PDB file of C-alpha atoms in Angstrom:
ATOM      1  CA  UNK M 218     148.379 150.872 149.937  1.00 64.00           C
ATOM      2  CA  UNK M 219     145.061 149.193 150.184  1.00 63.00           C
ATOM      3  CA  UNK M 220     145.203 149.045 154.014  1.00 64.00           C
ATOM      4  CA  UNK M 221     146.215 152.496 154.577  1.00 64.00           C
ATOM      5  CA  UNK M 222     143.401 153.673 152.546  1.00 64.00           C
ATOM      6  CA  UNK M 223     141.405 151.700 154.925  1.00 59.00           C
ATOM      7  CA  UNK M 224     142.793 152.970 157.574  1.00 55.00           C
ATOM      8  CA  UNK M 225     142.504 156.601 156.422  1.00 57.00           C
ATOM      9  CA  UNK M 226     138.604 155.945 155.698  1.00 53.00           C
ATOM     10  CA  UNK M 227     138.500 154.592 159.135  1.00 57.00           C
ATOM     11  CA  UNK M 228     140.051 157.240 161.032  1.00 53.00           C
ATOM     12  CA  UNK M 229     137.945 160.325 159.039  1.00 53.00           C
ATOM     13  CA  UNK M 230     134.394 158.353 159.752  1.00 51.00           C
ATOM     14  CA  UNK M 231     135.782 158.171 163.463  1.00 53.00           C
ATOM     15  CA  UNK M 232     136.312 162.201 163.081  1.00 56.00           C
ATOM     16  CA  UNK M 233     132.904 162.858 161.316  1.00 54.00           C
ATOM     17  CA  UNK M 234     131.191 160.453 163.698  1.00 53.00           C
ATOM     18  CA  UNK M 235     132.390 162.606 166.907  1.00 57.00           C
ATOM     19  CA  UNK M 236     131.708 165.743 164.964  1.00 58.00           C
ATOM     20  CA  UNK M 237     127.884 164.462 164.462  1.00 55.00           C
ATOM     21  CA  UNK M 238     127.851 163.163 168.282  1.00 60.00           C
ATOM     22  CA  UNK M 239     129.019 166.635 169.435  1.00 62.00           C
ATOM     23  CA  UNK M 240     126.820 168.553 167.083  1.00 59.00           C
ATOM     24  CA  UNK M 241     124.031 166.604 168.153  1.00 61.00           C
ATOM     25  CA  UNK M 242     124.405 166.821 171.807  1.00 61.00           C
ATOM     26  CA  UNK M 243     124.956 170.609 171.447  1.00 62.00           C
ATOM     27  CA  UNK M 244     121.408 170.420 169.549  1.00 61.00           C
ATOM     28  CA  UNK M 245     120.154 168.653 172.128  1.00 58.00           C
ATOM     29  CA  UNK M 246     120.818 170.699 174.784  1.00 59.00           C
ATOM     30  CA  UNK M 247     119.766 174.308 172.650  1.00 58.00           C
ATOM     31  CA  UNK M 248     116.543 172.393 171.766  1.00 57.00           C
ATOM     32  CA  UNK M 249     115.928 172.096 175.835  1.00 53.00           C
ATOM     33  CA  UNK M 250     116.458 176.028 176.011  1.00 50.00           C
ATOM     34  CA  UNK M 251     114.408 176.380 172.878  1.00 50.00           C
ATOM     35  CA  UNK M 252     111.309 175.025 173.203  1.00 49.00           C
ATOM     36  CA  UNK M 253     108.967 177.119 174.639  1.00 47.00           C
ATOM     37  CA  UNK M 254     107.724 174.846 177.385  1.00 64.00           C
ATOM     38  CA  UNK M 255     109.532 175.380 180.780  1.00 76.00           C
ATOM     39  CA  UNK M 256     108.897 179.300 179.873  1.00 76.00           C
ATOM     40  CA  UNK M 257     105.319 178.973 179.144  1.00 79.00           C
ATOM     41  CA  UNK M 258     105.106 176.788 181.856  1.00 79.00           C
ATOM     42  CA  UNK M 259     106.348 179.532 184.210  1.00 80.00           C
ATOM     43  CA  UNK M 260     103.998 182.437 182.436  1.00 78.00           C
ATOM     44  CA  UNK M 261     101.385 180.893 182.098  1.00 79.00           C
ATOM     45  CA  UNK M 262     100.780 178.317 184.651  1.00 82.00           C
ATOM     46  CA  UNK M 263     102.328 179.513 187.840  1.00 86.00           C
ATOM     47  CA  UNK M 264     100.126 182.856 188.124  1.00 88.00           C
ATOM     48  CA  UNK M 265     103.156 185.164 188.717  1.00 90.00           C
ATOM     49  CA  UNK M 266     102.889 188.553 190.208  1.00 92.00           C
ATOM     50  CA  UNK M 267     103.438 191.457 188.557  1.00 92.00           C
ATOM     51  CA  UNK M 268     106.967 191.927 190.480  1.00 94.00           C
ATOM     52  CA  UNK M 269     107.637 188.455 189.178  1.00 92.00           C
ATOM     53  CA  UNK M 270     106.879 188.592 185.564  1.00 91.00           C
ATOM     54  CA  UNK M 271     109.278 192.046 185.492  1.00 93.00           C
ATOM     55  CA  UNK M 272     112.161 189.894 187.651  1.00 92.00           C
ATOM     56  CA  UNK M 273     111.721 187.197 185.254  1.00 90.00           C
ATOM     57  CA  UNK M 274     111.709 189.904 182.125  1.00 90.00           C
ATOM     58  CA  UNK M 275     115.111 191.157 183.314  1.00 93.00           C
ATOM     59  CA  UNK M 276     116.303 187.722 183.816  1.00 91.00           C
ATOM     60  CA  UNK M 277     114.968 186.526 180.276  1.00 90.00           C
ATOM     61  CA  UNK M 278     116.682 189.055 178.497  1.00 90.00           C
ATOM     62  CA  UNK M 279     120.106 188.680 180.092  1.00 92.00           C
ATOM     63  CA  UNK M 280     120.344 185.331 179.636  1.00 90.00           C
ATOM     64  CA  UNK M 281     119.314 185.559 176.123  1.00 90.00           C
ATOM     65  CA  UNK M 282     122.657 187.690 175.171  1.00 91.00           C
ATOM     66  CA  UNK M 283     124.555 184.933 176.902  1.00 90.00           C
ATOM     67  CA  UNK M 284     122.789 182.382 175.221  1.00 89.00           C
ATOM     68  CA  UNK M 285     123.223 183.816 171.830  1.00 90.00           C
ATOM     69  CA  UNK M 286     126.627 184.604 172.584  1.00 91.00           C
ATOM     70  CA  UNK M 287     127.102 180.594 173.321  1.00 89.00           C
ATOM     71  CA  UNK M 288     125.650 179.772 170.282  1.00 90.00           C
ATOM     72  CA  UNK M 289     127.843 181.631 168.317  1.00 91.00           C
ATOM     73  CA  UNK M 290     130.695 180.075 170.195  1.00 89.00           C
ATOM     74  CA  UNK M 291     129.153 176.879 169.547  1.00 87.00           C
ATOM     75  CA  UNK M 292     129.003 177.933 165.655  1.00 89.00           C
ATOM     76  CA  UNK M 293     132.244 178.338 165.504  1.00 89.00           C
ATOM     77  CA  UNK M 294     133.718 175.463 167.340  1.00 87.00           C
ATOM     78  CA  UNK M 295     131.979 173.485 164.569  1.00 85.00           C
ATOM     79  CA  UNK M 296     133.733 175.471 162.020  1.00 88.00           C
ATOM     80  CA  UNK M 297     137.258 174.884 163.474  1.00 86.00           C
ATOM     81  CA  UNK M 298     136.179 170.904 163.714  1.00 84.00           C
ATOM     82  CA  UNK M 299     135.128 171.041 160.205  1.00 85.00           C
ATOM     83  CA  UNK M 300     138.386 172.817 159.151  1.00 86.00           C
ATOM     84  CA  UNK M 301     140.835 170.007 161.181  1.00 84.00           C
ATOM     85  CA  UNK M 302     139.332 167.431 160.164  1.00 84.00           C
ATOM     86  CA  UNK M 303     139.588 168.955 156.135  1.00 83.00           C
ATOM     87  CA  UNK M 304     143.088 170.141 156.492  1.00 82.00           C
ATOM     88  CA  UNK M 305     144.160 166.438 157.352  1.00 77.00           C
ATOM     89  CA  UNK M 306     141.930 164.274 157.203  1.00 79.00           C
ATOM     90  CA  UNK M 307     142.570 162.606 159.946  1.00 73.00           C
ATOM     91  CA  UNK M 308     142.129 161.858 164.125  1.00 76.00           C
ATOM     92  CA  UNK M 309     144.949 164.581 164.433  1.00 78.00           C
ATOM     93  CA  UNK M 310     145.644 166.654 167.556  1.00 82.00           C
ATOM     94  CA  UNK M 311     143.821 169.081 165.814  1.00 82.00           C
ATOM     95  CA  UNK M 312     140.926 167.437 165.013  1.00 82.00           C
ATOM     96  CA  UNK M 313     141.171 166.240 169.000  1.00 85.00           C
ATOM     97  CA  UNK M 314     141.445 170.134 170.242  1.00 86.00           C
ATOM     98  CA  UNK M 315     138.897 171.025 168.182  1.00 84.00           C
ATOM     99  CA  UNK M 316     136.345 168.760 169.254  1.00 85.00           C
ATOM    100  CA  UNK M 317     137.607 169.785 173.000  1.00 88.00           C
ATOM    101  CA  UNK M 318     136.769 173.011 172.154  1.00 88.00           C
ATOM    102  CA  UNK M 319     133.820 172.429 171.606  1.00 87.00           C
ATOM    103  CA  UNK M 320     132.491 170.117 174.229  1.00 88.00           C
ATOM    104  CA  UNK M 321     133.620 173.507 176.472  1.00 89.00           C
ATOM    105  CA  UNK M 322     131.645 175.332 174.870  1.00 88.00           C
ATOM    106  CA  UNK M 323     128.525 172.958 175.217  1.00 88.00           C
ATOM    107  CA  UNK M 324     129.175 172.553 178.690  1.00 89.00           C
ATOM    108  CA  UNK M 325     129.452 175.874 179.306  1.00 90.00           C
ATOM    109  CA  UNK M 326     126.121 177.247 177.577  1.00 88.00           C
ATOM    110  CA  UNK M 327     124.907 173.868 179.785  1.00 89.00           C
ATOM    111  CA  UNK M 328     125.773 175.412 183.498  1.00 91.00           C
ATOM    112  CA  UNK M 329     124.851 178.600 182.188  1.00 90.00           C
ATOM    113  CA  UNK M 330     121.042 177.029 181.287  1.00 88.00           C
ATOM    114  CA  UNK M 331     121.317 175.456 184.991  1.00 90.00           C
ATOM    115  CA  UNK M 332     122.188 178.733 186.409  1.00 92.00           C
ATOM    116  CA  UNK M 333     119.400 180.605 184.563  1.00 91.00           C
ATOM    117  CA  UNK M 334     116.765 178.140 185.916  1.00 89.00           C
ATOM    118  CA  UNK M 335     117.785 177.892 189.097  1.00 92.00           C
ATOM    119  CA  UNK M 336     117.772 182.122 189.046  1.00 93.00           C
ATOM    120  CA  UNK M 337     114.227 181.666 187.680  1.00 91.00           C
ATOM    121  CA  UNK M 338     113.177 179.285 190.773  1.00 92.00           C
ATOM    122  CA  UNK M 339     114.591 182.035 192.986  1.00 94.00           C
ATOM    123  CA  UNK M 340     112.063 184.540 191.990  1.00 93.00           C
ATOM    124  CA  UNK M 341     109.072 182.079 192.908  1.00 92.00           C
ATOM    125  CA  UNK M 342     107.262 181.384 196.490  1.00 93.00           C
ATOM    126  CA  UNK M 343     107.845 178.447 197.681  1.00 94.00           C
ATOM    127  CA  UNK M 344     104.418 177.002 195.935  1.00 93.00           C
ATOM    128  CA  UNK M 345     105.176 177.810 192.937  1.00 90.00           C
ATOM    129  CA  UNK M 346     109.182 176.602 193.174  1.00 90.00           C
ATOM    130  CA  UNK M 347     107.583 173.164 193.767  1.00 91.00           C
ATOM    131  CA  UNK M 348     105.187 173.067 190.723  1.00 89.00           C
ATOM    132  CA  UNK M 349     107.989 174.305 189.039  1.00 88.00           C
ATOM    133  CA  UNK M 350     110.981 171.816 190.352  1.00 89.00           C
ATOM    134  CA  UNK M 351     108.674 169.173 188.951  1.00 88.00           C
ATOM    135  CA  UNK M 352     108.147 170.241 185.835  1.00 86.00           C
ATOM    136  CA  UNK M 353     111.830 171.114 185.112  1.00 85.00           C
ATOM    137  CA  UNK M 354     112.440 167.449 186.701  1.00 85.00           C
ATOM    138  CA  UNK M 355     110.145 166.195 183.920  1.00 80.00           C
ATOM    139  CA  UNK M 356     111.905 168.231 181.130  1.00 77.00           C
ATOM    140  CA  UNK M 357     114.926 166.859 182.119  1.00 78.00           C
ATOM    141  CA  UNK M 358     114.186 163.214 182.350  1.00 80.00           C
ATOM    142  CA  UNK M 359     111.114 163.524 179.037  1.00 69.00           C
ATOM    143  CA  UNK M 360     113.383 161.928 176.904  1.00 62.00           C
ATOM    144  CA  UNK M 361     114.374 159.026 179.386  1.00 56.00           C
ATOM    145  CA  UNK M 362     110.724 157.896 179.066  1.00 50.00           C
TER     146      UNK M 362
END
């Protein structure tokens, strides 16, 4: 009886340990998109045009609804983990899809980040794409350092 208990203890840290790996990898990757840097970068240090700043407006607010849209996904995927791993207490195939679930989700609000920057660059001259490929090179490597 003792060993099982062990066992069980064993297998729900193992659960709550990928749920806290996900969550924070999810956190990591909304915090990127958060922060204010890459977008004040591009307002306020590349000198945009007026055309530019309205592109960029347009492309800003579309990607926000997405974004927000991913979040919510994101939200939710937790709550399903949260649920599997409560209903049994266990690494169950439920526990397993749910945590699936929600690395799909991360990884798709992640390509859709990609997508959005590289749909920023598009809007800039070729100047200001190559201040700005280094700076999004340095967000994505800041924590590396």
């Amino acid at each position: 009886m003792k060993g099982l208990r062990g066992l069980l203890l064993t297998l729900v840290l193992v659960a709550l340990a990928a749920g806290l790996g996900a969550w924070g990898g999810a956190r990591y990757v909304l915090r990127a998109e958060q922060e204010p840097s890459l977008h004040a970068f591009l307002h306020g240090k590349l000198n945009l045009s007026s055309d530019q700043k309205a592109k960029l407006d347009v492309l800003e607010s579309q990607f926000a609804v997405r974004r927000s849209a991913r979040e919510a996904e994101l939200r939710l995927a937790n709550a399903e983990l949260a649920a599997a791993i409560e209903a049994k207490h266990e690494n169950s195939p439920e526990v397993q899809s749910a945590i699936e679930h929600f690395h799909d989700v991360m990884g798709e609000l992640q390509k859709e980040t990609i997508v959005h920057i590289l749909d920023m660059r598009a809007i800039l001259t070729p100047n200001q794409a190559a201040i700005f490929d280094k700076r999004v090179s340095e967000a994505l490597t800041e924590e590396t350092k």
